[in-house]
DNA sequence: ATGTGTGAAGAGCTTCACAGCC
DNA sequence: GGCTGTGAAGCTCTTCACACAT
């Protein structure tokens, strides 16, 4: 039971608000109106206000929302108030891209380990970590108490590696392999599936065309 | 106005059903029950039946659904019955990963062009295409009538390149740059935002824990 | 007997208008 | 005056039970 039953759409949007808010704070903006945040995120102002109302009364009537305290409130509600430690498994093209993304640190993630089975890659430094041998994966991840792993291994290896991660106590897997991982329900899996994403995108582009086309 | 107002959640799930259905067809399975498809996709059988009912009466009572004709029906409704031609812009780690993903062809996508501005990369063959110079991007994409582009350039370059793509007539952009592209409404943009995805994943893993923990 | 197709009830989210506070 | 906070209405999606087809 959540304290007051926050709609899941609302929590999804709260995550989404965080990035523009951090941009605003970097630009030195102190206050933001529901109208502005709505414009940036392409939702309605009333949606923003309703969503933020689940945080309590975090705004000031007649003035708007204080950006910094808004970020804090959101991160607190989303259990995102301390850095999340991440392990990357598989250092191919995708794994490298993730490891070299320095932005993650600014956004509350810390990549603390990377694994690969290729001797060519093991021992090399990529981003801020040195790639370790997959052989020690389970033990190392369990020892470090890693909650979230990014799975960037070939599809053929994915289910096996995922099981190992589950045994090591990982609770979340972000997978780039577009296949069923068959994990128990206590391990949450999200799959980045480009085919599905692209197909949806194209579909929606046709629908819009119909709506906006000349009558 | 859609013919009979298909819920957007339903179209989303229909895309999602396609992959397991194609696996089934590859395994030689001819018939599938709503119960099985539901188990694979982790939804309820009644959801599957309701979703598929928007395609018309595509199943046989007492028997199930014919896998092949189901795939055809779904692809037809989703306007996904012919290959989608794709251009990849930016051949760094992510661009390479996309270009080398041979799976896309099996799933209805054909990557026909790739662009980069780095002379080191231009002219090289990656996957099935030869990387072209970004200088010719607008002209080439317009000439080929590309509808969907995958944007895998550094964040700093993303908005500018996106504008060029828009001018070239692209209708859909799948972006890996986690930033606002500020496109007009006739260009649909989907952003692969790992930070948001990871944060949501971790959040949900905590909620589950509460529900399933020992009372 | 078995599994699909569907109307109607129910749950959840969105929207709007305006009260409340600065 | 200006913008937030919110209850209630409206809408969309989900769920369930059972009629219907094989």
Short mmCIF file of C-alpha atoms (C1' of nucleotides) in Angstrom, two decimals:
data_model
loop_
_atom_site.label_atom_id
_atom_site.label_comp_id
_atom_site.label_asym_id
_atom_site.label_seq_id
_atom_site.Cartn_x
_atom_site.Cartn_y
_atom_site.Cartn_z
CA UNK A 1 0.00 0.00 0.00
CA UNK A 2 1.43 3.36 -1.01
CA UNK A 3 0.80 6.14 1.51
CA UNK A 4 -1.86 7.84 -0.54
CA UNK A 5 -2.00 5.78 -3.71
CA UNK A 6 -0.02 7.85 -6.19
CA UNK A 7 -1.05 6.98 -9.75
CA UNK A 8 1.69 5.14 -11.59
CA UNK A 9 1.40 7.62 -14.45
CA UNK A 10 2.20 10.34 -11.97
CA UNK A 11 5.37 8.68 -10.71
CA UNK A 12 6.42 8.10 -14.31
CA UNK A 13 6.01 11.78 -15.06
CA UNK A 14 7.78 12.83 -11.86
CA UNK A 15 10.89 11.03 -13.11
CA UNK A 16 10.46 12.84 -16.36
CA UNK A 17 10.25 16.26 -14.70
CA UNK A 18 13.59 15.79 -12.98
CA UNK A 19 15.82 16.36 -15.99
CA UNK A 20 14.40 19.73 -17.11
CA UNK A 21 14.34 20.83 -13.49
CA UNK A 22 18.03 20.08 -13.20
CA UNK A 23 18.66 22.05 -16.37
CA UNK A 24 16.81 24.97 -14.83
CA UNK A 25 18.84 24.77 -11.65
CA UNK A 26 22.03 24.77 -13.71
CA UNK A 27 20.85 27.87 -15.52
CA UNK A 28 20.36 29.56 -12.17
CA UNK A 29 16.57 29.65 -12.32
CA UNK A 30 15.06 29.65 -8.84
CA UNK A 31 11.35 29.47 -9.51
CA UNK A 32 9.31 27.63 -12.10
CA UNK A 33 5.62 27.86 -12.97
CA UNK A 34 3.49 24.83 -13.70
CA UNK A 35 2.87 26.42 -17.09
CA UNK A 36 6.59 26.46 -17.97
CA UNK A 37 7.36 22.95 -16.77
CA UNK A 38 4.29 21.81 -18.68
CA UNK A 39 5.49 23.45 -21.89
CA UNK A 40 8.94 21.88 -21.59
CA UNK A 41 7.55 18.41 -20.89
CA UNK A 42 4.70 18.75 -23.37
CA UNK A 43 1.91 18.09 -20.89
CA UNK A 44 -0.89 20.29 -19.58
CA UNK A 45 -0.28 22.67 -16.67
CA UNK A 46 -3.11 21.04 -14.74
CA UNK A 47 -1.31 17.71 -15.05
CA UNK A 48 1.86 19.18 -13.62
CA UNK A 49 -0.01 20.73 -10.70
CA UNK A 50 -1.94 17.55 -9.98
CA UNK A 51 1.24 15.48 -10.13
CA UNK A 52 3.16 17.82 -7.85
CA UNK A 53 0.26 17.97 -5.42
CA UNK A 54 1.01 14.36 -4.50
CA UNK A 55 4.26 15.64 -2.98
CA UNK A 56 2.29 17.82 -0.57
CA UNK A 57 1.96 21.55 -0.91
CA UNK A 58 5.33 22.18 -2.48
CA UNK A 59 4.49 25.34 -4.41
CA UNK A 60 3.65 28.87 -3.42
CA UNK A 61 0.36 30.28 -4.67
CA UNK A 62 0.78 33.28 -6.83
CA UNK A 63 4.50 32.54 -7.23
CA UNK A 64 5.26 29.04 -8.48
CA UNK A 65 7.59 26.26 -7.36
CA UNK A 66 11.10 26.60 -5.98
CA UNK A 67 13.20 24.53 -8.36
CA UNK A 68 15.71 23.20 -5.87
CA UNK A 69 13.24 22.14 -3.24
CA UNK A 70 11.05 20.67 -5.94
CA UNK A 71 13.89 18.43 -7.10
CA UNK A 72 14.49 17.38 -3.52
CA UNK A 73 10.83 16.57 -2.94
CA UNK A 74 10.58 14.55 -6.12
CA UNK A 75 13.77 12.61 -5.48
CA UNK A 76 12.67 11.89 -1.97
CA UNK A 77 9.28 10.56 -3.05
CA UNK A 78 10.88 8.46 -5.79
CA UNK A 79 13.43 6.96 -3.36
CA UNK A 80 16.11 8.49 -5.52
CA UNK A 81 17.84 10.61 -2.91
CA UNK A 82 21.12 8.76 -2.86
CA UNK A 83 23.35 7.57 -5.67
CA UNK A 84 22.44 4.29 -7.29
CA UNK A 85 25.37 1.96 -7.84
CA UNK A 86 25.36 0.15 -11.16
CA UNK A 87 27.20 -2.75 -12.75
CA UNK A 88 27.58 -3.08 -16.51
CA UNK A 89 27.76 -6.61 -17.89
CA UNK A 90 29.06 -6.91 -21.43
CA UNK A 91 31.52 -4.37 -22.83
CA UNK A 92 30.71 -4.41 -26.52
CA UNK A 93 29.49 -1.38 -28.43
CA UNK A 94 26.56 -0.76 -26.12
CA UNK A 95 28.42 -1.47 -22.92
CA UNK A 96 31.16 0.96 -23.96
CA UNK A 97 28.62 3.63 -24.84
CA UNK A 98 27.09 3.30 -21.39
CA UNK A 99 30.45 3.29 -19.59
CA UNK A 100 31.63 6.40 -21.43
CA UNK A 101 28.46 8.34 -20.65
CA UNK A 102 29.78 10.72 -18.02
CA UNK A 103 26.34 12.27 -17.64
CA UNK A 104 25.08 9.45 -15.42
CA UNK A 105 27.12 10.70 -12.48
CA UNK A 106 25.39 14.05 -12.57
CA UNK A 107 22.06 12.32 -12.53
CA UNK A 108 22.52 10.10 -9.53
CA UNK A 109 24.08 6.94 -10.91
CA UNK A 110 27.52 5.58 -10.24
CA UNK A 111 28.86 2.82 -12.44
CA UNK A 112 31.11 0.85 -10.14
CA UNK A 113 31.87 -2.33 -12.10
CA UNK A 114 32.01 -3.69 -15.61
CA UNK A 115 32.36 -7.29 -16.75
CA UNK A 116 33.21 -9.06 -19.98
CA UNK A 117 34.31 -12.55 -20.91
CA UNK A 118 36.64 -11.49 -23.73
CA UNK A 119 40.31 -11.61 -22.53
CA UNK A 120 41.03 -8.79 -24.97
CA UNK A 121 38.75 -6.50 -23.01
CA UNK A 122 39.28 -7.69 -19.45
CA UNK A 123 41.72 -5.48 -17.60
CA UNK A 124 41.16 -2.46 -19.81
CA UNK A 125 39.90 0.78 -18.43
CA UNK A 126 36.65 1.97 -19.99
CA UNK A 127 35.12 5.13 -18.64
CA UNK A 128 35.96 5.17 -14.95
CA UNK A 129 36.22 1.46 -14.28
CA UNK A 130 38.50 -1.43 -15.18
CA UNK A 131 36.73 -4.29 -16.91
CA UNK A 132 36.68 -7.46 -14.82
CA UNK A 133 36.41 -11.08 -15.91
CA UNK A 134 32.87 -12.42 -16.04
CA UNK A 135 34.05 -15.45 -14.13
CA UNK A 136 33.93 -13.46 -10.91
CA UNK A 137 30.63 -11.79 -11.68
CA UNK A 138 28.35 -13.44 -9.15
CA UNK A 139 30.74 -13.18 -6.23
CA UNK A 140 31.76 -9.57 -6.91
CA UNK A 141 28.23 -8.28 -7.42
CA UNK A 142 27.00 -10.02 -4.32
CA UNK A 143 29.91 -8.64 -2.29
CA UNK A 144 29.23 -5.09 -3.44
CA UNK A 145 25.49 -5.44 -2.94
CA UNK A 146 24.64 -4.13 -6.39
CA UNK A 147 20.94 -3.54 -6.93
CA UNK A 148 20.90 -2.55 -10.61
CA UNK A 149 22.73 -4.17 -13.52
CA UNK A 150 22.85 -3.16 -17.15
CA UNK A 151 22.85 -6.23 -19.36
CA UNK A 152 24.61 -5.58 -22.67
CA UNK A 153 25.68 -9.05 -23.72
CA UNK A 154 24.70 -10.85 -26.94
CA UNK A 155 21.18 -12.20 -26.96
CA UNK A 156 22.38 -15.81 -26.87
CA UNK A 157 24.13 -15.23 -23.53
CA UNK A 158 21.52 -12.97 -21.97
CA UNK A 159 19.26 -15.46 -20.15
CA UNK A 160 22.18 -17.28 -18.54
CA UNK A 161 23.89 -14.09 -17.40
CA UNK A 162 20.57 -12.77 -16.13
CA UNK A 163 20.15 -15.86 -13.95
CA UNK A 164 23.62 -15.33 -12.53
CA UNK A 165 22.75 -11.73 -11.75
CA UNK A 166 19.59 -12.86 -10.01
CA UNK A 167 21.58 -15.31 -7.90
CA UNK A 168 23.97 -12.52 -7.00
CA UNK A 169 21.09 -10.60 -5.48
CA UNK A 170 20.51 -8.04 -8.24
CA UNK A 171 16.97 -6.64 -8.04
CA UNK A 172 16.79 -4.73 -11.35
CA UNK A 173 18.06 -5.56 -14.81
CA UNK A 174 18.09 -3.11 -17.68
CA UNK A 175 18.51 -5.34 -20.69
CA UNK A 176 19.44 -4.48 -24.25
CA UNK A 177 18.74 -8.02 -25.40
CA UNK A 178 15.29 -8.10 -26.93
CA UNK A 179 14.32 -11.42 -25.47
CA UNK A 180 12.54 -13.00 -22.56
CA UNK A 181 14.85 -13.40 -19.57
CA UNK A 182 12.45 -15.52 -17.51
CA UNK A 183 13.41 -14.06 -14.17
CA UNK A 184 11.52 -14.65 -10.92
CA UNK A 185 9.11 -11.88 -9.97
CA UNK A 186 11.41 -10.38 -7.34
CA UNK A 187 13.78 -9.26 -10.11
CA UNK A 188 12.42 -6.37 -12.16
CA UNK A 189 13.43 -6.38 -15.81
CA UNK A 190 13.15 -3.58 -18.33
CA UNK A 191 14.07 -4.30 -21.89
CA UNK A 192 15.23 -1.63 -24.32
CA UNK A 193 13.59 -2.94 -27.45
CA UNK A 194 14.44 -0.77 -30.42
CA UNK A 195 12.26 -2.69 -32.87
CA UNK A 196 9.13 -2.19 -30.80
CA UNK A 197 10.03 1.43 -30.11
CA UNK A 198 10.62 2.17 -33.79
CA UNK A 199 7.46 0.42 -34.90
CA UNK A 200 5.37 2.39 -32.41
CA UNK A 201 7.00 5.62 -33.47
CA UNK A 202 6.20 5.05 -37.13
CA UNK A 203 2.65 4.06 -36.29
CA UNK A 204 2.06 7.22 -34.33
CA UNK A 205 3.57 9.33 -37.08
CA UNK A 206 0.86 8.03 -39.43
CA UNK A 207 -1.94 8.71 -36.98
CA UNK A 208 -0.78 12.28 -36.47
CA UNK A 209 -0.67 12.76 -40.21
CA UNK A 210 -4.33 11.84 -40.47
CA UNK A 211 -5.30 14.23 -37.70
CA UNK A 212 -3.33 17.15 -38.99
CA UNK A 213 -3.69 16.62 -42.70
CA UNK A 214 -5.71 19.06 -44.81
CA UNK A 215 -9.40 18.31 -44.57
CA UNK B 1 -10.75 9.26 -35.93
CA UNK B 2 -9.70 5.65 -35.83
CA UNK B 3 -12.20 3.23 -37.35
CA UNK B 4 -13.44 1.94 -34.04
CA UNK B 5 -11.32 3.77 -31.51
CA UNK B 6 -8.66 1.23 -30.55
CA UNK B 7 -7.23 2.04 -27.11
CA UNK B 8 -3.65 3.20 -27.33
CA UNK B 9 -2.68 0.67 -24.69
CA UNK B 10 -4.00 -2.00 -27.00
CA UNK B 11 -1.89 -0.87 -29.97
CA UNK B 12 1.13 -0.72 -27.67
CA UNK B 13 0.55 -4.29 -26.61
CA UNK B 14 -0.10 -5.47 -30.14
CA UNK B 15 3.44 -4.37 -31.04
CA UNK B 16 4.64 -6.26 -28.05
CA UNK B 17 2.85 -9.47 -29.05
CA UNK B 18 4.60 -9.54 -32.42
CA UNK B 19 7.99 -10.71 -31.23
CA UNK B 20 6.89 -13.80 -29.31
CA UNK B 21 4.54 -14.64 -32.14
CA UNK B 22 7.44 -14.59 -34.55
CA UNK B 23 9.40 -16.84 -32.21
CA UNK B 24 6.50 -19.25 -32.21
CA UNK B 25 6.29 -19.27 -35.98
CA UNK B 26 10.02 -20.00 -36.16
CA UNK B 27 9.56 -22.92 -33.81
CA UNK B 28 6.91 -24.28 -36.15
CA UNK B 29 3.98 -23.65 -33.81
CA UNK B 30 0.77 -23.16 -35.77
CA UNK B 31 -1.75 -22.31 -33.09
CA UNK B 32 -1.52 -20.28 -29.93
CA UNK B 33 -3.98 -19.85 -27.07
CA UNK B 34 -4.68 -16.52 -25.41
CA UNK B 35 -3.50 -18.17 -22.22
CA UNK B 36 -0.05 -18.96 -23.66
CA UNK B 37 0.52 -15.58 -25.28
CA UNK B 38 -0.58 -13.99 -22.03
CA UNK B 39 1.91 -16.02 -20.03
CA UNK B 40 4.78 -15.11 -22.35
CA UNK B 41 3.92 -11.42 -22.34
CA UNK B 42 3.03 -11.35 -18.65
CA UNK B 43 -0.48 -10.04 -19.09
CA UNK B 44 -3.88 -11.59 -18.39
CA UNK B 45 -5.52 -13.87 -20.94
CA UNK B 46 -8.58 -11.62 -20.97
CA UNK B 47 -6.36 -8.72 -21.99
CA UNK B 48 -4.97 -10.69 -24.89
CA UNK B 49 -8.45 -11.68 -26.08
CA UNK B 50 -9.79 -8.16 -25.74
CA UNK B 51 -6.81 -6.73 -27.61
CA UNK B 52 -7.03 -9.25 -30.41
CA UNK B 53 -10.77 -8.71 -30.70
CA UNK B 54 -10.05 -5.25 -32.12
CA UNK B 55 -8.59 -7.04 -35.15
CA UNK B 56 -11.97 -8.66 -35.81
CA UNK B 57 -12.72 -12.28 -35.10
CA UNK B 58 -9.26 -13.63 -35.76
CA UNK B 59 -9.38 -16.67 -33.50
CA UNK B 60 -11.27 -19.93 -33.60
CA UNK B 61 -13.43 -20.76 -30.59
CA UNK B 62 -12.38 -23.91 -28.86
CA UNK B 63 -9.08 -23.92 -30.75
CA UNK B 64 -7.11 -20.68 -30.42
CA UNK B 65 -5.38 -18.34 -32.85
CA UNK B 66 -3.46 -19.24 -35.99
CA UNK B 67 -0.03 -17.75 -35.40
CA UNK B 68 0.75 -16.78 -38.97
CA UNK B 69 -2.52 -15.10 -39.75
CA UNK B 70 -2.43 -13.41 -36.37
CA UNK B 71 0.92 -11.83 -37.20
CA UNK B 72 -0.48 -10.68 -40.52
CA UNK B 73 -3.57 -9.18 -38.93
CA UNK B 74 -1.54 -7.34 -36.33
CA UNK B 75 0.98 -5.99 -38.81
CA UNK B 76 -1.79 -4.87 -41.08
CA UNK B 77 -3.61 -2.99 -38.33
CA UNK B 78 -0.35 -1.41 -37.16
CA UNK B 79 0.57 -0.28 -40.69
CA UNK B 80 3.64 -2.42 -40.39
CA UNK B 81 3.09 -4.68 -43.37
CA UNK B 82 6.02 -3.49 -45.42
CA UNK B 83 9.65 -2.94 -44.50
CA UNK B 84 10.50 0.36 -42.85
CA UNK B 85 13.60 2.02 -44.26
CA UNK B 86 15.86 3.60 -41.66
CA UNK B 87 18.81 6.00 -41.63
CA UNK B 88 21.34 6.00 -38.80
CA UNK B 89 22.96 9.33 -38.00
CA UNK B 90 26.10 9.17 -35.89
CA UNK B 91 28.35 6.10 -36.03
CA UNK B 92 29.87 6.07 -32.56
CA UNK B 93 29.43 3.22 -30.13
CA UNK B 94 25.66 3.33 -30.25
CA UNK B 95 25.41 3.86 -33.99
CA UNK B 96 27.70 0.89 -34.57
CA UNK B 97 25.70 -1.27 -32.21
CA UNK B 98 22.55 -0.45 -34.16
CA UNK B 99 24.16 -0.98 -37.55
CA UNK B 100 25.55 -4.35 -36.55
CA UNK B 101 22.23 -5.60 -35.21
CA UNK B 102 21.29 -8.02 -37.98
CA UNK B 103 18.05 -8.82 -36.20
CA UNK B 104 16.30 -5.70 -37.46
CA UNK B 105 15.97 -7.14 -40.94
CA UNK B 106 14.01 -10.09 -39.66
CA UNK B 107 11.69 -7.75 -37.87
CA UNK B 108 10.74 -5.48 -40.72
CA UNK B 109 13.40 -2.79 -40.70
CA UNK B 110 16.00 -2.08 -43.34
CA UNK B 111 18.87 0.24 -42.48
CA UNK B 112 19.69 1.87 -45.80
CA UNK B 113 22.03 4.72 -44.82
CA UNK B 114 24.45 5.80 -42.13
CA UNK B 115 26.08 9.19 -41.63
CA UNK B 116 28.96 10.55 -39.61
CA UNK B 117 31.04 13.70 -39.69
CA UNK B 118 34.31 12.04 -38.70
CA UNK B 119 36.54 11.50 -41.79
CA UNK B 120 37.98 8.46 -40.04
CA UNK B 121 34.61 6.77 -40.18
CA UNK B 122 33.18 8.06 -43.46
CA UNK B 123 33.63 5.54 -46.24
CA UNK B 124 33.88 2.56 -43.93
CA UNK B 125 31.46 -0.28 -44.13
CA UNK B 126 29.57 -0.93 -40.91
CA UNK B 127 26.95 -3.63 -40.90
CA UNK B 128 25.46 -3.60 -44.40
CA UNK B 129 26.00 0.03 -45.32
CA UNK B 130 28.91 2.35 -46.10
CA UNK B 131 29.04 5.40 -43.84
CA UNK B 132 28.41 8.65 -45.70
CA UNK B 133 29.53 12.17 -44.88
CA UNK B 134 27.06 14.16 -42.81
CA UNK B 135 27.46 17.02 -45.24
CA UNK B 136 25.14 15.29 -47.67
CA UNK B 137 22.64 14.26 -45.04
CA UNK B 138 19.69 16.47 -45.88
CA UNK B 139 19.85 15.93 -49.60
CA UNK B 140 20.35 12.17 -49.42
CA UNK B 141 17.60 11.56 -46.90
CA UNK B 142 15.15 13.68 -48.80
CA UNK B 143 16.02 11.90 -52.05
CA UNK B 144 15.47 8.49 -50.50
CA UNK B 145 12.28 9.58 -48.77
CA UNK B 146 13.35 8.23 -45.39
CA UNK B 147 10.62 8.35 -42.77
CA UNK B 148 12.53 7.15 -39.69
CA UNK B 149 15.98 8.20 -38.50
CA UNK B 150 17.98 6.95 -35.55
CA UNK B 151 19.84 9.82 -33.94
CA UNK B 152 23.03 8.62 -32.23
CA UNK B 153 25.17 11.76 -32.22
CA UNK B 154 26.61 13.51 -29.14
CA UNK B 155 24.10 15.50 -27.16
CA UNK B 156 25.67 18.80 -28.16
CA UNK B 157 25.03 18.13 -31.84
CA UNK B 158 21.62 16.52 -31.46
CA UNK B 159 19.25 19.51 -31.78
CA UNK B 160 20.97 20.84 -34.89
CA UNK B 161 21.05 17.45 -36.62
CA UNK B 162 17.43 16.89 -35.64
CA UNK B 163 16.44 20.12 -37.37
CA UNK B 164 18.26 19.02 -40.50
CA UNK B 165 16.42 15.71 -40.39
CA UNK B 166 13.13 17.55 -40.07
CA UNK B 167 13.96 19.69 -43.08
CA UNK B 168 14.80 16.55 -45.02
CA UNK B 169 11.26 15.32 -44.46
CA UNK B 170 11.90 12.76 -41.74
CA UNK B 171 8.71 12.07 -39.75
CA UNK B 172 10.12 10.04 -36.85
CA UNK B 173 13.29 10.37 -34.83
CA UNK B 174 14.51 7.79 -32.37
CA UNK B 175 17.02 9.70 -30.29
CA UNK B 176 19.65 8.46 -27.88
CA UNK B 177 20.45 11.99 -26.77
CA UNK B 178 18.62 12.62 -23.52
CA UNK B 179 17.65 16.17 -24.36
CA UNK B 180 14.85 18.24 -25.77
CA UNK B 181 15.01 18.36 -29.57
CA UNK B 182 12.36 21.03 -29.97
CA UNK B 183 10.88 19.64 -33.17
CA UNK B 184 7.62 20.78 -34.73
CA UNK B 185 4.63 18.62 -33.93
CA UNK B 186 4.64 16.88 -37.31
CA UNK B 187 7.89 15.13 -36.38
CA UNK B 188 7.46 12.44 -33.75
CA UNK B 189 10.37 12.01 -31.38
CA UNK B 190 11.07 9.17 -28.99
CA UNK B 191 14.00 9.47 -26.68
CA UNK B 192 15.82 6.48 -25.22
CA UNK B 193 16.59 7.89 -21.81
CA UNK B 194 18.56 5.40 -19.75
CA UNK B 195 18.62 7.54 -16.61
CA UNK B 196 14.85 7.80 -16.46
CA UNK B 197 14.47 4.13 -17.31
CA UNK B 198 16.92 3.06 -14.64
CA UNK B 199 15.40 5.31 -12.01
CA UNK B 200 11.92 3.93 -12.69
CA UNK B 201 13.22 0.40 -12.57
CA UNK B 202 14.81 0.89 -9.17
CA UNK B 203 11.70 2.61 -7.86
CA UNK B 204 9.50 -0.26 -8.90
CA UNK B 205 11.88 -2.79 -7.41
CA UNK B 206 11.35 -1.14 -4.02
CA UNK B 207 7.57 -1.14 -4.33
CA UNK B 208 7.55 -4.82 -5.17
CA UNK B 209 9.71 -5.52 -2.17
CA UNK B 210 7.15 -3.92 0.12
CA UNK B 211 4.31 -5.93 -1.37
CA UNK B 212 6.06 -9.25 -1.26
CA UNK B 213 8.05 -8.88 1.91
CA UNK B 214 7.23 -10.98 4.96
CA UNK B 215 4.27 -9.51 6.81
"C1'" DA C 1 -15.58 -29.91 -23.44
"C1'" DT C 2 -12.78 -26.15 -24.68
"C1'" DG C 3 -11.41 -21.53 -25.75
"C1'" DT C 4 -12.81 -17.21 -28.10
"C1'" DG C 5 -15.59 -12.85 -28.27
"C1'" DT C 6 -17.99 -9.17 -25.77
"C1'" DG C 7 -21.18 -6.25 -23.00
"C1'" DA C 8 -21.47 -4.24 -18.70
"C1'" DA C 9 -19.57 -3.16 -14.30
"C1'" DG C 10 -15.72 -1.32 -12.04
"C1'" DA C 11 -11.28 0.96 -11.39
"C1'" DG C 12 -8.08 4.49 -12.46
"C1'" DC C 13 -6.58 8.57 -14.67
"C1'" DT C 14 -7.44 13.15 -16.69
"C1'" DT C 15 -9.63 17.41 -16.95
"C1'" DC C 16 -11.69 21.57 -15.44
"C1'" DA C 17 -13.22 25.15 -12.74
"C1'" DC C 18 -12.66 27.60 -8.91
"C1'" DA C 19 -11.48 28.05 -4.03
"C1'" DG C 20 -7.46 29.35 -1.40
"C1'" DC C 21 -3.24 31.70 -0.50
"C1'" DC C 22 0.54 34.93 -1.54
"C1'" DG D 1 -3.76 40.03 -9.73
"C1'" DG D 2 -1.57 35.69 -10.12
"C1'" DC D 3 -0.73 30.88 -9.52
"C1'" DT D 4 -1.27 26.83 -6.81
"C1'" DG D 5 -4.12 23.06 -4.86
"C1'" DT D 6 -8.19 20.03 -5.26
"C1'" DG D 7 -12.91 17.93 -5.47
"C1'" DA D 8 -15.99 16.22 -8.69
"C1'" DA D 9 -17.24 15.11 -13.30
"C1'" DG D 10 -15.92 12.77 -17.40
"C1'" DC D 11 -13.47 9.57 -19.88
"C1'" DT D 12 -10.68 5.58 -20.97
"C1'" DC D 13 -9.04 1.19 -19.98
"C1'" DT D 14 -9.46 -3.17 -17.42
"C1'" DT D 15 -11.84 -6.97 -15.62
"C1'" DC D 16 -15.13 -10.58 -15.38
"C1'" DA D 17 -18.62 -13.66 -16.48
"C1'" DC D 18 -20.88 -15.98 -19.76
"C1'" DA D 19 -22.83 -16.50 -24.43
"C1'" DC D 20 -21.22 -18.55 -28.60
"C1'" DA D 21 -18.71 -21.36 -31.85
"C1'" DT D 22 -16.27 -25.69 -32.83
#
